[in-house]
Amino acid sequence: MANSTVPEQFYTPSAKNIGSQKREEGEENYEETYQKHRELMLILPKAKGWMTEYLLQYQGFWLKPMDELKGVLLLQNHFKPRPSDIFLATFPKCGTTWLKALVFATMHRFSFDFSNHPLLNTGPHGCIPFLEVHIYKDYPVTNVELLASPRLFATHLAYHMFPENVISSGCKFVYLCREPKDVLISKWYFMAKLRPKELPPLSLREAFELFCEGVSDYGPFWDQVLVYWKASLESPDKVLFLKYEDLRREPSMFLKRLAEFMGQPFSLEEEEKGVVQEILKLCSFENLTSLEVNKTGVHRFSPEIVVNNRDFFRKGQIGDWESHLTVEMKEKLDRITEQKFMGSGLTLGTSS
Ligand code: A3P
């Protein structure tokens, strides 16, 4: 397994040590939240899980009972936002790994040389933590306060699950979504790898039915997309709405838009020197999959959830669903998408 070389202030082993001390000091503050978590686990609606036995529905979305639900409660009750925080929000399998790499490389482009970049020996998930799962599981909430500004967090949570103090603080959200048929296939492959052997395999047909009903980790897919879409229309300076397919087709244009949104626009000089292209090359599917860390490394989201880095990369294509879904499945999913997005002005798979 390759070692992380991401500097401490970004994502930090030393913060972990300081944090364990803070955890003891602040433990009682969390007890009420942990108690609420225990109570909710008993009463929330349940449905079949993709990589856990079941999921729980909280505030309209399906979450894993342990890490994710607890993470949301900690976020809603204890998180102290900073106006400079940037959240990279995605529904799982919409390109989170790629977005993490692009944002990390863009935000920290003045700190590293491309020939000796942390992304060459740290997987993208080792560069930017997931707010609701990773940081709360491994570190107490106070540790987040030890990270240097501007803090970068990834999240799979819907916009309205963030507490008012985050929404009103000036924090920014970059939302990346993807065509749902490709999301379904990508998610089914990924979850099958993580599904414990004790549980019976989840067939594509079953996964399809669950997905259509909105039941999958962080689902319903459409509802999450819509809350970010509406937020991006209401507050375009705070929520940037991007599509995987657009990023695939016109990467430099969208990377420049992303950098500008984050308050770090590329200068003319940088553009002339080819910095945009360097970042795109560094973060490309081809480059990332060729790196040893992404071939043999692992990422520990929690003691129970350990993912081989190579599983974050599969085909990276648009339209792979065509090799998996029947005509009837395609039509059903398209119909749901059309109905859900009706009147919103949003289409997926193409430019808006
Ligand atoms: P496929 O399974 O369709 O290949 P996430 O990062 O949200 O888990 O999404 C994973 C999807 O993004 C996978 O899609 C994966 O192959 C694709 N992906 C990962 N890194 C990528 C990159 N650098 N460029 C384009 N796509 C990428």
Short mmCIF file of C-alpha atoms and ligand atoms in Angstrom, two decimals:
data_model
loop_
_atom_site.label_atom_id
_atom_site.label_comp_id
_atom_site.label_asym_id
_atom_site.label_seq_id
_atom_site.Cartn_x
_atom_site.Cartn_y
_atom_site.Cartn_z
CA MET A 1 0.00 0.00 0.00
CA ALA A 2 1.42 3.37 -0.99
CA ASN A 3 1.91 6.03 1.67
CA SER A 4 0.05 9.32 1.74
CA THR A 5 2.17 12.36 1.04
CA VAL A 6 -0.61 14.91 1.36
CA PRO A 7 0.78 17.58 3.66
CA GLU A 8 -0.52 17.49 7.19
CA GLN A 9 -2.42 20.74 7.14
CA PHE A 10 -4.69 19.48 4.35
CA TYR A 11 -5.69 16.15 5.78
CA THR A 12 -3.81 15.29 8.70
CA PRO A 13 -2.39 12.54 10.85
CA SER A 14 -1.24 15.09 13.43
CA ALA A 15 -4.76 16.52 13.65
CA LYS A 16 -5.83 12.99 14.52
CA ASN A 17 -3.53 12.94 17.56
CA ILE A 18 -4.49 16.36 18.80
CA GLY A 19 -8.08 15.37 18.16
CA SER A 20 -8.06 12.35 20.45
CA GLN A 21 -7.27 14.70 23.31
CA LYS A 22 -10.09 17.01 22.22
CA ARG A 23 -12.40 14.02 21.94
CA GLU A 24 -11.99 13.26 25.64
CA GLU A 25 -12.60 16.88 26.59
CA GLY A 26 -15.70 17.21 24.46
CA GLU A 27 -17.15 13.71 24.71
CA GLU A 28 -20.21 14.65 26.77
CA ASN A 29 -21.27 17.23 24.16
CA TYR A 30 -21.85 14.44 21.71
CA GLU A 31 -23.71 12.06 24.05
CA GLU A 32 -27.08 13.65 23.35
CA THR A 33 -26.50 13.26 19.61
CA TYR A 34 -25.39 9.66 20.01
CA GLN A 35 -28.53 8.99 22.07
CA LYS A 36 -30.71 10.52 19.33
CA HIS A 37 -28.90 8.28 16.83
CA ARG A 38 -29.69 5.18 18.89
CA GLU A 39 -33.35 6.19 19.12
CA LEU A 40 -33.68 6.95 15.41
CA MET A 41 -32.14 3.60 14.51
CA LEU A 42 -35.15 1.95 16.14
CA ILE A 43 -37.90 4.03 14.58
CA LEU A 44 -36.88 5.20 11.09
CA PRO A 45 -38.37 3.50 7.99
CA LYS A 46 -36.19 0.64 6.70
CA ALA A 47 -35.52 -0.72 3.21
CA LYS A 48 -33.16 -3.22 1.65
CA GLY A 49 -29.55 -2.06 1.41
CA TRP A 50 -27.09 -2.49 -1.46
CA MET A 51 -23.96 -3.02 0.61
CA THR A 52 -25.51 -3.22 4.06
CA GLU A 53 -28.43 -5.35 5.12
CA TYR A 54 -30.73 -2.35 5.25
CA LEU A 55 -30.91 1.44 4.89
CA LEU A 56 -32.83 3.94 7.00
CA GLN A 57 -34.83 6.86 5.64
CA TYR A 58 -33.99 10.16 7.28
CA GLN A 59 -35.29 13.52 6.06
CA GLY A 60 -36.38 11.88 2.82
CA PHE A 61 -33.09 10.12 2.02
CA TRP A 62 -31.80 6.56 2.49
CA LEU A 63 -28.69 6.27 4.65
CA LYS A 64 -26.61 3.51 6.15
CA PRO A 65 -27.74 3.14 9.77
CA MET A 66 -24.37 3.56 11.44
CA ASP A 67 -21.78 5.90 9.91
CA GLU A 68 -23.97 7.95 7.64
CA LEU A 69 -26.91 8.58 9.92
CA LYS A 70 -24.59 9.34 12.82
CA GLY A 71 -22.53 11.61 10.57
CA VAL A 72 -25.60 13.60 9.53
CA LEU A 73 -26.63 14.11 13.15
CA LEU A 74 -23.15 15.23 14.12
CA LEU A 75 -23.08 17.60 11.15
CA GLN A 76 -26.47 19.03 11.99
CA ASN A 77 -25.70 19.51 15.68
CA HIS A 78 -21.99 20.21 16.02
CA PHE A 79 -20.36 21.38 12.80
CA LYS A 80 -18.89 24.88 12.82
CA PRO A 81 -18.73 26.13 9.23
CA ARG A 82 -16.24 28.66 7.91
CA PRO A 83 -17.23 30.98 5.07
CA SER A 84 -14.29 29.64 3.07
CA ASP A 85 -15.40 25.97 3.27
CA ILE A 86 -16.00 24.25 -0.04
CA PHE A 87 -18.19 21.14 -0.24
CA LEU A 88 -17.92 18.78 -3.21
CA ALA A 89 -21.37 17.22 -3.36
CA THR A 90 -22.27 14.22 -5.46
CA PHE A 91 -24.64 11.31 -5.60
CA PRO A 92 -22.40 8.21 -5.37
CA LYS A 93 -20.87 7.17 -8.72
CA CYS A 94 -21.34 10.52 -10.42
CA GLY A 95 -17.60 11.21 -10.58
CA THR A 96 -16.68 12.07 -6.98
CA THR A 97 -13.17 10.64 -7.36
CA TRP A 98 -12.50 12.73 -10.44
CA LEU A 99 -13.95 15.88 -8.88
CA LYS A 100 -11.84 15.40 -5.73
CA ALA A 101 -8.70 15.11 -7.84
CA LEU A 102 -9.54 18.15 -10.00
CA VAL A 103 -10.44 20.36 -7.05
CA PHE A 104 -7.46 19.31 -4.96
CA ALA A 105 -5.07 19.89 -7.86
CA THR A 106 -6.66 23.25 -8.72
CA MET A 107 -6.85 24.65 -5.19
CA HIS A 108 -3.32 23.61 -4.30
CA ARG A 109 -1.67 24.29 -7.66
CA PHE A 110 0.73 26.83 -6.19
CA SER A 111 1.93 24.42 -3.50
CA PHE A 112 3.06 21.49 -5.64
CA ASP A 113 5.08 20.67 -8.66
CA PHE A 114 3.26 18.47 -11.19
CA SER A 115 6.22 16.08 -11.37
CA ASN A 116 6.09 15.50 -7.61
CA HIS A 117 2.42 15.91 -6.86
CA PRO A 118 0.60 14.26 -3.92
CA LEU A 119 -1.93 12.81 -6.36
CA LEU A 120 0.86 10.70 -7.85
CA ASN A 121 1.05 8.63 -4.69
CA THR A 122 -2.17 9.36 -2.80
CA GLY A 123 -5.57 8.32 -4.13
CA PRO A 124 -8.03 11.22 -4.62
CA HIS A 125 -10.04 9.98 -1.63
CA GLY A 126 -6.95 10.38 0.55
CA CYS A 127 -6.75 14.06 -0.43
CA ILE A 128 -10.25 15.24 0.47
CA PRO A 129 -12.30 13.63 3.27
CA PHE A 130 -15.99 12.76 3.21
CA LEU A 131 -17.63 14.97 5.79
CA GLU A 132 -20.44 12.72 6.95
CA VAL A 133 -18.64 9.40 7.04
CA HIS A 134 -14.92 9.58 7.19
CA ILE A 135 -14.13 12.47 9.41
CA TYR A 136 -16.70 11.67 12.05
CA LYS A 137 -15.83 8.02 12.14
CA ASP A 138 -12.07 8.30 12.41
CA TYR A 139 -11.92 11.68 14.03
CA PRO A 140 -14.24 13.48 16.40
CA VAL A 141 -16.04 16.47 15.03
CA THR A 142 -13.66 18.89 16.71
CA ASN A 143 -10.81 17.66 14.52
CA VAL A 144 -12.40 19.30 11.53
CA GLU A 145 -11.62 22.57 13.25
CA LEU A 146 -7.91 21.80 13.03
CA LEU A 147 -7.85 21.69 9.24
CA ALA A 148 -6.38 24.65 7.40
CA SER A 149 -8.64 27.00 5.44
CA PRO A 150 -10.00 26.78 2.88
CA ARG A 151 -11.28 23.40 3.97
CA LEU A 152 -12.37 21.02 1.23
CA PHE A 153 -14.95 18.36 2.07
CA ALA A 154 -16.73 15.80 -0.05
CA THR A 155 -20.32 14.88 0.74
CA HIS A 156 -23.09 12.70 -0.62
CA LEU A 157 -25.73 14.50 1.43
CA ALA A 158 -28.60 16.48 -0.02
CA TYR A 159 -28.30 20.24 0.26
CA HIS A 160 -31.21 20.64 2.66
CA MET A 161 -29.61 18.23 5.13
CA PHE A 162 -26.95 20.84 5.84
CA PRO A 163 -27.86 22.99 8.81
CA GLU A 164 -28.83 26.62 8.37
CA ASN A 165 -25.49 27.84 9.76
CA VAL A 166 -23.74 26.19 6.79
CA ILE A 167 -26.15 27.47 4.16
CA SER A 168 -26.05 31.02 5.50
CA SER A 169 -22.30 31.10 6.13
CA GLY A 170 -21.16 31.80 2.59
CA CYS A 171 -19.76 28.27 2.11
CA LYS A 172 -19.69 27.05 -1.47
CA PHE A 173 -20.99 23.81 -2.96
CA VAL A 174 -19.80 22.21 -6.18
CA TYR A 175 -22.37 19.65 -7.27
CA LEU A 176 -21.51 17.04 -9.90
CA CYS A 177 -24.27 14.84 -11.30
CA ARG A 178 -24.49 12.24 -14.03
CA GLU A 179 -26.97 10.53 -16.30
CA PRO A 180 -28.94 8.14 -14.02
CA LYS A 181 -28.71 4.98 -16.17
CA ASP A 182 -24.90 5.19 -16.03
CA VAL A 183 -25.12 5.94 -12.30
CA LEU A 184 -27.20 2.83 -11.71
CA ILE A 185 -24.74 0.55 -13.55
CA SER A 186 -21.70 2.11 -11.92
CA LYS A 187 -23.29 1.85 -8.49
CA TRP A 188 -24.38 -1.75 -8.97
CA TYR A 189 -20.84 -2.84 -9.89
CA PHE A 190 -19.27 -0.87 -7.06
CA MET A 191 -21.70 -1.95 -4.35
CA ALA A 192 -21.42 -5.60 -5.43
CA LYS A 193 -17.70 -5.39 -4.61
CA LEU A 194 -18.42 -4.01 -1.14
CA ARG A 195 -21.44 -6.17 -0.32
CA PRO A 196 -20.54 -8.53 2.53
CA LYS A 197 -20.28 -12.20 1.57
CA GLU A 198 -22.85 -13.12 4.24
CA LEU A 199 -25.55 -11.27 2.30
CA PRO A 200 -27.02 -12.84 -0.87
CA PRO A 201 -25.84 -11.10 -4.07
CA LEU A 202 -28.00 -8.24 -5.35
CA SER A 203 -29.00 -8.92 -8.96
CA LEU A 204 -29.04 -6.09 -11.49
CA ARG A 205 -32.80 -6.52 -11.83
CA GLU A 206 -33.27 -6.11 -8.09
CA ALA A 207 -30.87 -3.15 -7.93
CA PHE A 208 -32.78 -1.59 -10.82
CA GLU A 209 -36.13 -1.90 -9.04
CA LEU A 210 -34.70 -0.47 -5.82
CA PHE A 211 -33.06 2.41 -7.70
CA CYS A 212 -36.35 3.22 -9.46
CA GLU A 213 -38.08 3.32 -6.07
CA GLY A 214 -35.39 5.70 -4.85
CA VAL A 215 -33.88 3.12 -2.52
CA SER A 216 -30.08 3.17 -2.65
CA ASP A 217 -27.45 4.82 -0.48
CA TYR A 218 -28.22 8.58 -0.42
CA GLY A 219 -31.21 8.08 -2.76
CA PRO A 220 -33.62 8.93 -4.24
CA PHE A 221 -31.18 10.00 -6.93
CA TRP A 222 -33.58 12.48 -8.59
CA ASP A 223 -34.53 14.20 -5.35
CA GLN A 224 -30.92 14.87 -4.49
CA VAL A 225 -30.16 16.23 -7.96
CA LEU A 226 -33.20 18.49 -7.83
CA VAL A 227 -32.39 20.10 -4.48
CA TYR A 228 -28.93 21.06 -5.75
CA TRP A 229 -30.32 22.16 -9.11
CA LYS A 230 -32.81 24.48 -7.42
CA ALA A 231 -30.15 25.77 -5.02
CA SER A 232 -27.84 26.50 -7.97
CA LEU A 233 -30.59 28.52 -9.66
CA GLU A 234 -31.36 30.43 -6.47
CA SER A 235 -27.74 31.02 -5.43
CA PRO A 236 -25.43 30.59 -8.43
CA ASP A 237 -22.57 32.21 -6.54
CA LYS A 238 -22.84 29.56 -3.81
CA VAL A 239 -23.80 26.39 -5.70
CA LEU A 240 -22.15 25.37 -8.95
CA PHE A 241 -24.04 22.63 -10.79
CA LEU A 242 -21.92 20.47 -13.10
CA LYS A 243 -22.55 17.36 -15.18
CA TYR A 244 -20.11 14.47 -15.60
CA GLU A 245 -20.86 14.32 -19.31
CA ASP A 246 -20.07 18.03 -19.82
CA LEU A 247 -16.81 17.64 -17.93
CA ARG A 248 -15.93 14.65 -20.10
CA ARG A 249 -16.70 16.50 -23.34
CA GLU A 250 -15.29 19.92 -22.55
CA PRO A 251 -12.94 19.48 -19.63
CA SER A 252 -10.92 22.70 -19.94
CA MET A 253 -13.94 24.94 -20.17
CA PHE A 254 -15.56 23.39 -17.09
CA LEU A 255 -12.31 23.25 -15.10
CA LYS A 256 -11.87 26.98 -15.71
CA ARG A 257 -15.44 27.59 -14.60
CA LEU A 258 -14.81 25.50 -11.49
CA ALA A 259 -11.62 27.39 -10.61
CA GLU A 260 -13.36 30.72 -11.03
CA PHE A 261 -16.28 29.62 -8.87
CA MET A 262 -13.88 28.55 -6.11
CA GLY A 263 -12.26 31.98 -6.20
CA GLN A 264 -9.03 30.70 -7.78
CA PRO A 265 -9.37 31.60 -11.49
CA PHE A 266 -6.55 30.63 -13.81
CA SER A 267 -4.55 33.67 -14.89
CA LEU A 268 -3.79 34.32 -18.53
CA GLU A 269 -0.18 33.47 -17.78
CA GLU A 270 -1.19 30.13 -16.26
CA GLU A 271 -3.35 29.34 -19.24
CA GLU A 272 -0.47 30.16 -21.60
CA LYS A 273 1.85 27.96 -19.57
CA GLY A 274 -0.62 25.07 -19.94
CA VAL A 275 -1.55 24.73 -16.25
CA VAL A 276 -5.17 23.83 -17.08
CA GLN A 277 -3.99 21.04 -19.35
CA GLU A 278 -1.49 19.82 -16.75
CA ILE A 279 -4.24 19.50 -14.15
CA LEU A 280 -6.54 17.72 -16.57
CA LYS A 281 -3.75 15.32 -17.53
CA LEU A 282 -2.85 14.64 -13.90
CA CYS A 283 -6.49 13.91 -13.01
CA SER A 284 -7.42 12.02 -16.17
CA PHE A 285 -8.86 8.53 -15.92
CA GLU A 286 -5.91 7.23 -17.93
CA ASN A 287 -3.29 8.81 -15.69
CA LEU A 288 -4.92 8.02 -12.36
CA THR A 289 -5.53 4.37 -13.28
CA SER A 290 -1.89 3.98 -14.33
CA LEU A 291 -0.57 4.97 -10.89
CA GLU A 292 0.59 2.33 -8.45
CA VAL A 293 -1.42 3.85 -5.59
CA ASN A 294 -4.62 3.45 -7.57
CA LYS A 295 -3.75 -0.06 -8.69
CA THR A 296 -2.76 -1.57 -5.36
CA GLY A 297 -3.62 0.97 -2.62
CA VAL A 298 -6.67 0.95 -0.38
CA HIS A 299 -8.75 3.66 1.23
CA ARG A 300 -10.17 3.20 4.73
CA PHE A 301 -13.43 5.09 5.09
CA SER A 302 -13.96 3.38 8.45
CA PRO A 303 -12.73 0.17 10.10
CA GLU A 304 -15.59 -1.68 8.36
CA ILE A 305 -15.44 0.04 4.98
CA VAL A 306 -12.13 -0.46 3.24
CA VAL A 307 -12.13 0.03 -0.51
CA ASN A 308 -9.47 -0.95 -3.02
CA ASN A 309 -8.53 2.26 -4.81
CA ARG A 310 -8.83 0.47 -8.16
CA ASP A 311 -12.57 0.00 -7.51
CA PHE A 312 -13.14 3.76 -7.78
CA PHE A 313 -12.20 3.46 -11.43
CA ARG A 314 -14.08 1.19 -13.81
CA LYS A 315 -14.65 2.40 -17.38
CA GLY A 316 -15.17 6.13 -17.02
CA GLN A 317 -17.39 6.15 -20.11
CA ILE A 318 -20.63 7.80 -21.11
CA GLY A 319 -23.40 5.36 -22.02
CA ASP A 320 -22.06 2.09 -20.61
CA TRP A 321 -25.65 1.36 -19.50
CA GLU A 322 -26.36 0.29 -23.08
CA SER A 323 -24.47 -2.96 -22.49
CA HIS A 324 -26.51 -3.77 -19.38
CA LEU A 325 -30.10 -2.52 -19.49
CA THR A 326 -32.97 -3.96 -21.52
CA VAL A 327 -35.12 -1.63 -23.62
CA GLU A 328 -37.88 -1.93 -21.03
CA MET A 329 -35.50 -0.98 -18.20
CA LYS A 330 -34.15 1.98 -20.17
CA GLU A 331 -37.63 3.23 -20.93
CA LYS A 332 -38.77 2.93 -17.32
CA LEU A 333 -35.76 4.86 -16.00
CA ASP A 334 -36.07 7.54 -18.69
CA ARG A 335 -39.75 7.91 -17.87
CA ILE A 336 -39.02 8.41 -14.16
CA THR A 337 -36.32 10.97 -14.96
CA GLU A 338 -38.64 12.85 -17.27
CA GLN A 339 -41.44 12.90 -14.71
CA LYS A 340 -39.21 13.89 -11.81
CA PHE A 341 -37.48 16.71 -13.70
CA MET A 342 -40.61 17.97 -15.45
CA GLY A 343 -40.83 21.76 -15.21
CA SER A 344 -37.40 22.10 -13.59
CA GLY A 345 -35.55 23.00 -16.79
CA LEU A 346 -33.00 20.28 -16.04
CA THR A 347 -31.93 17.53 -18.41
CA LEU A 348 -29.18 15.04 -17.75
CA GLY A 349 -26.61 13.66 -20.11
CA THR A 350 -26.47 16.85 -22.16
CA SER A 351 -25.66 20.50 -21.60
CA SER A 352 -28.33 22.56 -19.90
P1 A3P B 1 -17.95 3.92 -14.19
O1 A3P B 1 -18.30 2.90 -13.14
O2 A3P B 1 -19.09 4.22 -15.10
O3 A3P B 1 -16.71 3.60 -14.92
P2 A3P B 1 -17.43 8.06 -7.98
O4 A3P B 1 -16.06 8.61 -8.00
O5 A3P B 1 -18.49 9.06 -7.65
O6 A3P B 1 -17.49 6.84 -7.15
O7 A3P B 1 -17.78 7.65 -9.48
C1 A3P B 1 -17.12 6.57 -10.08
C2 A3P B 1 -17.29 6.69 -11.58
O8 A3P B 1 -16.42 7.72 -12.07
C3 A3P B 1 -16.85 5.41 -12.26
O9 A3P B 1 -17.65 5.30 -13.43
C4 A3P B 1 -15.39 5.71 -12.57
O10 A3P B 1 -14.85 4.91 -13.58
C5 A3P B 1 -15.48 7.17 -12.98
N1 A3P B 1 -14.20 7.87 -12.81
C6 A3P B 1 -13.30 7.76 -11.81
N2 A3P B 1 -12.25 8.55 -12.01
C7 A3P B 1 -12.46 9.19 -13.17
C8 A3P B 1 -11.71 10.14 -13.93
N3 A3P B 1 -10.52 10.57 -13.53
N4 A3P B 1 -12.24 10.59 -15.09
C9 A3P B 1 -13.46 10.17 -15.52
N5 A3P B 1 -14.21 9.26 -14.86
C10 A3P B 1 -13.73 8.77 -13.69
#
